[in-house]
Coordinates of C-alpha atoms in Angstrom, one line a residue:
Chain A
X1 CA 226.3 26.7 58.2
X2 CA 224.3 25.1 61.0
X3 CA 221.0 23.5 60.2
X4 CA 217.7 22.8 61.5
X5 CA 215.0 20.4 60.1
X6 CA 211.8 21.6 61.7
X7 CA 210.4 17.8 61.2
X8 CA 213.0 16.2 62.7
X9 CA 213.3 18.5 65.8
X10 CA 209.7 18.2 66.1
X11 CA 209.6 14.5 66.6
X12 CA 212.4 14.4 68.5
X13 CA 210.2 16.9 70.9
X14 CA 207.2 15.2 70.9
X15 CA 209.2 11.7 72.1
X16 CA 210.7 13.5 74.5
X17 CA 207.7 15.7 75.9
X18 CA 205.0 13.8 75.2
X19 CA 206.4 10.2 74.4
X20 CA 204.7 10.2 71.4
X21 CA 206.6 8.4 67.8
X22 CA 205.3 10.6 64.6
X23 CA 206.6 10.1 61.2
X24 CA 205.2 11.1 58.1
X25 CA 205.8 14.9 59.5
X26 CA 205.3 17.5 56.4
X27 CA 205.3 21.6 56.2
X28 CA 201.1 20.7 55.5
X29 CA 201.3 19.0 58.8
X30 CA 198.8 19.8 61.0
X31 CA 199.9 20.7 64.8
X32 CA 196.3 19.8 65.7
X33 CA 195.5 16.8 63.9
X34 CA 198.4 14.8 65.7
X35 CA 196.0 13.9 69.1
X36 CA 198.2 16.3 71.7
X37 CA 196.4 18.8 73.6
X38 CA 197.2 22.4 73.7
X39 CA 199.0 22.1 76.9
X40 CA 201.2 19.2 75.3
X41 CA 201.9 21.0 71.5
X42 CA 202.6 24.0 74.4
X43 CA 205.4 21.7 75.6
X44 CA 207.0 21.1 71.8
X45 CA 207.2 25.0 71.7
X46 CA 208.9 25.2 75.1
X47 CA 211.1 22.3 73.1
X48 CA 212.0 24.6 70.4
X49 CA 212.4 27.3 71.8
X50 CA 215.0 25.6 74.5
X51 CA 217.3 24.3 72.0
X52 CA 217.0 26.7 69.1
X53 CA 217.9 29.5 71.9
X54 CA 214.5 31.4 70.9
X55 CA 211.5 33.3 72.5
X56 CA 208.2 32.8 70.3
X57 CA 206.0 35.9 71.0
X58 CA 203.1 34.2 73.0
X59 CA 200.9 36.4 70.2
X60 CA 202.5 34.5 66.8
X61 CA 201.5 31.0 68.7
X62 CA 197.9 31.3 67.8
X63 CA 199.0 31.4 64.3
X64 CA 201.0 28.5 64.3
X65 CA 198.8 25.6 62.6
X66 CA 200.8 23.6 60.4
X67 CA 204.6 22.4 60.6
X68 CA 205.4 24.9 57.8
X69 CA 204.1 27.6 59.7
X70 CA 206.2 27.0 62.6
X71 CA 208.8 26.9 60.1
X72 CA 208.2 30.0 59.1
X73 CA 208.4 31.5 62.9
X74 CA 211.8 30.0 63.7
X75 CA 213.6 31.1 60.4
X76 CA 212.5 34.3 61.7
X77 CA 214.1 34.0 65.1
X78 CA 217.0 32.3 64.9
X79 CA 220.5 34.4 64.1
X80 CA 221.6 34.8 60.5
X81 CA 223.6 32.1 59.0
X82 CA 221.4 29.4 60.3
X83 CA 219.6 27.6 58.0
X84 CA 216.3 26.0 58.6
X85 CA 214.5 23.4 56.5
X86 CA 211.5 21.3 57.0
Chain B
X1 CA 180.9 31.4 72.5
X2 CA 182.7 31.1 76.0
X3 CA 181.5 29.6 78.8
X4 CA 178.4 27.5 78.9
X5 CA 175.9 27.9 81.4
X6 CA 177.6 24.1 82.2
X7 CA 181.2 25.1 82.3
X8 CA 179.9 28.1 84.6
X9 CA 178.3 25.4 86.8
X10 CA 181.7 23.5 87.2
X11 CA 183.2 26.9 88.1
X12 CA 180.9 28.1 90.6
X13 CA 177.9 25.7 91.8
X14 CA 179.9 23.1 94.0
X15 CA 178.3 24.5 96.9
X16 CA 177.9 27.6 98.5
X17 CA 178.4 26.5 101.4
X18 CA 182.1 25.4 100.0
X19 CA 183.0 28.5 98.9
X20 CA 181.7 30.4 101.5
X21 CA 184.3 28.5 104.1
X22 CA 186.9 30.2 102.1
X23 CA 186.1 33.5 100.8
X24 CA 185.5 36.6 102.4
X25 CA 182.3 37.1 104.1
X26 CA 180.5 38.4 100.9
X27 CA 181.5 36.3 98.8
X28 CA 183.8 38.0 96.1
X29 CA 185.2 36.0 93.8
X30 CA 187.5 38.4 92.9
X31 CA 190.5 40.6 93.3
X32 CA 190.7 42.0 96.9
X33 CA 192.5 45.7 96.9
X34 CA 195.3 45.4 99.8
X35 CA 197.6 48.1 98.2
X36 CA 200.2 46.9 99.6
X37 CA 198.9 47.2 103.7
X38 CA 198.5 44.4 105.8
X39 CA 194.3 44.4 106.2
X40 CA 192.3 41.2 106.3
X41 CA 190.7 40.4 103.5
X42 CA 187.3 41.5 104.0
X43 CA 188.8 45.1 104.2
X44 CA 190.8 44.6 100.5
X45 CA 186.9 43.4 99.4
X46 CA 185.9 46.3 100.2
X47 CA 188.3 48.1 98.7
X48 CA 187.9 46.8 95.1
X49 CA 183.8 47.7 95.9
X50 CA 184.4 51.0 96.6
X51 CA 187.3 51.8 93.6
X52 CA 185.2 50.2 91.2
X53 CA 181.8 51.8 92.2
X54 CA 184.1 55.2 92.1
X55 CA 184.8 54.3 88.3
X56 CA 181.8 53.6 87.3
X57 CA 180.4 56.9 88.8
X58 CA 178.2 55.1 91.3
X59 CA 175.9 57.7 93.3
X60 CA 173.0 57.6 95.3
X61 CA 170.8 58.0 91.8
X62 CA 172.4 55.8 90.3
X63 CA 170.5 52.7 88.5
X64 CA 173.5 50.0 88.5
X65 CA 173.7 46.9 86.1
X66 CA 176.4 44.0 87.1
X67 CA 177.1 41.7 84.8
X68 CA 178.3 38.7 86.3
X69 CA 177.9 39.1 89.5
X70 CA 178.6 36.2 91.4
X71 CA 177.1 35.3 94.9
X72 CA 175.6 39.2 94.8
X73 CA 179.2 40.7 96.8
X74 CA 178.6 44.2 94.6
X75 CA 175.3 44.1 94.3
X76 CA 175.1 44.0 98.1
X77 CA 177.7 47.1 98.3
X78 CA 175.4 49.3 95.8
X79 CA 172.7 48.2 97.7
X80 CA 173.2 48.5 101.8
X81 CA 176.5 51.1 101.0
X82 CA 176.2 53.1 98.4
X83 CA 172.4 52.9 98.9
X84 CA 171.7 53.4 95.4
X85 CA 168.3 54.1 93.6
X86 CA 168.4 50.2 91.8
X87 CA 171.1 47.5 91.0
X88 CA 170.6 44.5 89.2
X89 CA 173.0 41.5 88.3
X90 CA 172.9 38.9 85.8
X91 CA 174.9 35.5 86.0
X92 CA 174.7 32.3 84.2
X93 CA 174.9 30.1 88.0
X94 CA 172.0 28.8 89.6
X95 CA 173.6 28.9 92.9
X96 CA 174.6 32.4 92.8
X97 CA 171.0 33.7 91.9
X98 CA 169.9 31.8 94.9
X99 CA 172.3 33.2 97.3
X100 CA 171.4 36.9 95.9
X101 CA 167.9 35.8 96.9
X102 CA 168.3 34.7 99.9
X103 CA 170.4 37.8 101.0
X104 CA 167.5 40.0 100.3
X105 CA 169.0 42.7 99.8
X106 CA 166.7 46.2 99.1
X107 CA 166.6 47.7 95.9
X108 CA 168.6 44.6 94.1
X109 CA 167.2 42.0 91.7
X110 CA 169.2 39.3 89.9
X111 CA 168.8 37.1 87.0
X112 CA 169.9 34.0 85.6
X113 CA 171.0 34.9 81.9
X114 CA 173.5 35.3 79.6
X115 CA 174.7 37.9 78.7
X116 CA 174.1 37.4 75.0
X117 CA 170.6 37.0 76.2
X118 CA 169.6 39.7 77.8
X119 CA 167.2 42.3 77.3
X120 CA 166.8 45.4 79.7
X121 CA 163.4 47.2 79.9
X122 CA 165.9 50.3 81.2
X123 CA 168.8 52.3 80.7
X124 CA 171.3 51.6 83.6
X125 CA 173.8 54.7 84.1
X126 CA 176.7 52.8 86.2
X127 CA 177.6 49.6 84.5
X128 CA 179.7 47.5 86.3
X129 CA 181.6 44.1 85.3
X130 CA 184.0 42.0 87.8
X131 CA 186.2 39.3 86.3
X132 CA 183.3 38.1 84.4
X133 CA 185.0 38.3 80.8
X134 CA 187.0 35.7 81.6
X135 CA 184.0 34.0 80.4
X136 CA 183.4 35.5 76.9
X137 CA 186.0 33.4 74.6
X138 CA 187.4 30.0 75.2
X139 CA 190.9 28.1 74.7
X140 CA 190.0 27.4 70.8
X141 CA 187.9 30.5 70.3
X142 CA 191.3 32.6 71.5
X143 CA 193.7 30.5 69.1
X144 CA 191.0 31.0 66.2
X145 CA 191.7 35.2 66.7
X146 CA 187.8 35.3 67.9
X147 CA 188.7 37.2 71.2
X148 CA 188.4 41.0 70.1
X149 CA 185.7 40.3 68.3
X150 CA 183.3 39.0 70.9
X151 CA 185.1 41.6 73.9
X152 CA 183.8 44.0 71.2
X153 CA 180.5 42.9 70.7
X154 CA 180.6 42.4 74.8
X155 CA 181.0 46.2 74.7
X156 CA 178.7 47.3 72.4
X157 CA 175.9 45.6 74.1
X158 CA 176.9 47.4 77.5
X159 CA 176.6 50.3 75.5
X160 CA 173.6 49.7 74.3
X161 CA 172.3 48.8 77.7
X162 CA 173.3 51.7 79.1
X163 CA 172.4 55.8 79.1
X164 CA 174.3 58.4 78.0
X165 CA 177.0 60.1 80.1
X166 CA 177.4 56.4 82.0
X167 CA 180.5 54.8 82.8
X168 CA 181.8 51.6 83.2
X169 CA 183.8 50.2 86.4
X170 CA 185.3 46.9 84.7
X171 CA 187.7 44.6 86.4
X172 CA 189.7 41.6 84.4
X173 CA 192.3 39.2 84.6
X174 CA 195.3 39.7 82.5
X175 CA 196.7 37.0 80.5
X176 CA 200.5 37.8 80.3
X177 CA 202.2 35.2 78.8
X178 CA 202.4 31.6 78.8
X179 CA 204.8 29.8 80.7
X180 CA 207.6 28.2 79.6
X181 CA 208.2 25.6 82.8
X182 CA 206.8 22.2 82.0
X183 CA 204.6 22.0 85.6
X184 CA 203.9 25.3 85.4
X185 CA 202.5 24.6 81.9
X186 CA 200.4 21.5 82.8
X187 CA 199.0 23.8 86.0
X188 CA 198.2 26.3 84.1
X189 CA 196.4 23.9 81.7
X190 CA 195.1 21.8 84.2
X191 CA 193.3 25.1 85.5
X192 CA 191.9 26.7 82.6
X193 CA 190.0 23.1 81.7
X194 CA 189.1 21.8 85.1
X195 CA 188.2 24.6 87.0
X196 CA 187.1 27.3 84.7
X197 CA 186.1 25.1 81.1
X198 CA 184.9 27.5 78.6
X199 CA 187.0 30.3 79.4
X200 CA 190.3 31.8 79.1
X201 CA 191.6 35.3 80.5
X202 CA 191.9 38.3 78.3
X203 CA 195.1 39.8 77.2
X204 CA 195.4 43.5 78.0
X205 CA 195.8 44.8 74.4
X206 CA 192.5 42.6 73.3
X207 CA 190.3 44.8 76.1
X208 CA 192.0 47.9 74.5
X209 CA 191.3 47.0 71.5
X210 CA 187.6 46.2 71.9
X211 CA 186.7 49.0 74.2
X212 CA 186.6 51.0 70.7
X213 CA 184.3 52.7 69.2
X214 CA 182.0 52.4 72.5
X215 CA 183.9 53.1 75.9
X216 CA 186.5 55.4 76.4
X217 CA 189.3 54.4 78.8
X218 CA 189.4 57.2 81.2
X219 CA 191.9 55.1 83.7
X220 CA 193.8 51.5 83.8
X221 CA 195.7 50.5 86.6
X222 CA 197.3 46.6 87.1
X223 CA 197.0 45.1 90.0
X224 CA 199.2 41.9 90.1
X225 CA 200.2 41.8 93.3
X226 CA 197.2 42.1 95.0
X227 CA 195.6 39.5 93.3
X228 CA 198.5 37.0 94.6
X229 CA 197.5 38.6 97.8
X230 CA 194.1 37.3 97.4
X231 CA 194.9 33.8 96.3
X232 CA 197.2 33.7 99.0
X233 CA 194.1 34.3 101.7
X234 CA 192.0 32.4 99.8
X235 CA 194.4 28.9 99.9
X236 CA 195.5 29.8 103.6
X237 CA 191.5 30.0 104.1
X238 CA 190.8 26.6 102.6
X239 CA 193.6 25.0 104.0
X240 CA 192.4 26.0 107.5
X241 CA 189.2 24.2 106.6
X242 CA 190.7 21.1 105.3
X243 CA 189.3 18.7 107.5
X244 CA 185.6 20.3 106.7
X245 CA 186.2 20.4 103.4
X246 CA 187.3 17.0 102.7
X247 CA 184.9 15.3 104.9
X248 CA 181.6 17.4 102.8
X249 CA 182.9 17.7 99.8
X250 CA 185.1 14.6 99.7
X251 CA 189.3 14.9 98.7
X252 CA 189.3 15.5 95.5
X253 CA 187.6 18.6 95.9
X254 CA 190.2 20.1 98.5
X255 CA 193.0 18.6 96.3
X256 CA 191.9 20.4 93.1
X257 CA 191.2 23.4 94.8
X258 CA 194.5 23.7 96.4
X259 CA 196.3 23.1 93.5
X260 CA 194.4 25.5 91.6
X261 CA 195.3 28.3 94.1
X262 CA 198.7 27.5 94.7
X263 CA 198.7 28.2 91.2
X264 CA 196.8 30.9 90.8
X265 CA 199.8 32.3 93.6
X266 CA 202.4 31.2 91.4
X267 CA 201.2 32.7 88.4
X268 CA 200.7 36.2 89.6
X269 CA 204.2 35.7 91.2
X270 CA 205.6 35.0 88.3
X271 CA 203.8 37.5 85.9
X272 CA 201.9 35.2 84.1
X273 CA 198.9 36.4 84.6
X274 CA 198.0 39.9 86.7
X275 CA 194.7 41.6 87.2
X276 CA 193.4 45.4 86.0
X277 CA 190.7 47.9 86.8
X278 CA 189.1 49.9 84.1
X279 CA 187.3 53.3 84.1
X280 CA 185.8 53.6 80.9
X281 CA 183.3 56.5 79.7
X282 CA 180.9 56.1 77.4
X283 CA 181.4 57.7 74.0
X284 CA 178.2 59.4 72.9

């Protein structure tokens, strides 16, 4: 079964977009509280949603605050039998 | 909420002179109608004037209110065309209440106020809005879920501002979706906070939404094409005036404003954003 660690995917992102090291990363997590702009955090979704093989409805992003709720988001949108984990 | 009377000064008050090298002769800052027909861009001005003035049941009568209305482009219209009995506009830009002034234009006045400010001593009967709620919610305010309620609220005071029997010719940017392209992204982004701070566009099902329990929507037709039609003129306008521009205004101001139009043109070309018109009757 392939799995997906939310956290890790997420930092790999924001190095990559945004050349930015986080650690610490948690489901409480706050997207906002990590110094990128909405254009940048914007970026991490395009990220996402380019490996993972997804499309995030532009109308769930404003309800994506914390690392657990994009959590949440993707273990709705990825296929069955993948497993995602924070 | 929104736009500042600040952020509206960043959007609007670099100089009239500036924006009148680019822009059609009155001055719309807005959505020309070119329907697909190879006119200038003064025509397609003209066009959205007299479609919207149709909607919002515009007549010789008629006592008009235009909320946000720019360098007075409409106003003039219901004015000098449509020759109607009053019409007065309210914006938040200094510079645009002065250029109304100066146009003189008979049977027109025009204010400098918000619209969560003001206070008619009258009952208009044609109520008519052009790409001013744009202005209503910012970036945050959007991401908080604060949008239908203040569109809401934006329509319950036009209703309250206005008679029975009145309609309502509104005109508004779409926000279709946010793109996915890392330039287009930071363009996009780079727009919304440098050239129009405070605001954000409004998302077709937000409008339809809010219109309730106030307006009715009578008709709704999307006009994305036309708008990439307009930013096209716009930029081919500004770019004919480069040397002008960047020798009164300095470079930076050509520079951002070419990159903001050539996005603008990208994003209506690739459905990011489009534009609608709005007939909407009051509900009694």
């Amino acid at each position: 079964m392939q799995q997906i660690s939310v956290t890790e995917l997420f930092a790999r992102a924001a190095l990559e977009v945004d050349n930015r090291k986080l650690t610490g990363l948690s489901g409480e997590t706050v997207i906002s509280s990590l110094g990128m702009d909405s254009v940048a955090t914007m970026e991490l979704v395009a990220y996402f949603e380019e490996k993972l093989q997804i499309r995030i409805p532009d109308e769930d992003l404003g309800r994506v605050r914390t690392l657990g709720d994009l959590k949440d988001i993707v273990a709705r949108l990825v296929p069955p039998g993948v497993q995602v984990t924070l | 909420m929104g736009s500042s009377k600040a952020d509206i000064a960043v959007s609007y008050d670099v100089s009239n002179d500036f924006f009148r090298l680019w822009l059609d002769e009155g001055m719309n800052y807005t959505c020309g109608i070119f329907d697909g027909q190879d006119i200038s861009l003064e025509k397609a001005q003209i066009n959205k004037l007299r479609i919207l003035s149709e909607f919002a049941h515009v007549g010789p009568d008629s006592t008009v209110l235009d909320i946000g209305c720019g360098w007075g482009a409409n106003l003039e219209y219901q004015g000098r065309i449509n020759k109607v009995k009053a019409a007065h506009g309210i914006t938040l830009s200094e510079a645009q209440c002065a250029e109304i002034r100066r146009r003189n234009i008979p049977k027109v006045t025009a204010e400098v106020c918000s619209y969560l400010d003001y206070r008619p001593s009258v009952k208009f009967d044609a109520v008519m809005s052009i790409c001013m709620m744009e202005h209503i919610v910012s970036p945050e305010e959007a991401r908080a879920g604060k949008a239908i309620a203040a569109y809401r609220n934006y329509f319950r005071l036009a209703h309250e501002w206005s008679a029975p029997g009145s309609h309502f010719g509104l005109q508004t940017i779409l926000r279709n979706f946010v793109p996915r392209d890392r330039q287009d992204l930071r363009d996009v982004g780079w727009v919304t906070y440098a050239i129009f701070p405070g605001g954000i566009t409004p998302r077709l099902e937000e409008i339809i939404a809010a219109v309730n329990p106030y307006w009715e929507v009578l008709e709704l037709k999307t006009r994305r094409l036309d708008y990439r039609m307009t930013t096209w003129h716009w930029r081919d306008r500004l770019r004919k005036n480069e040397a002008k521009i960047r020798a009164g205004w300095g470079d930076k101001v050509f520079e951002d404003y070419d990159r903001y139009l050539s996005t603008c043109i990208r994003g209506f070309e690739k459905h990011y954003q489009s534009l609608a018109q709005y007939c909407l009757k009051r509900i009694d």
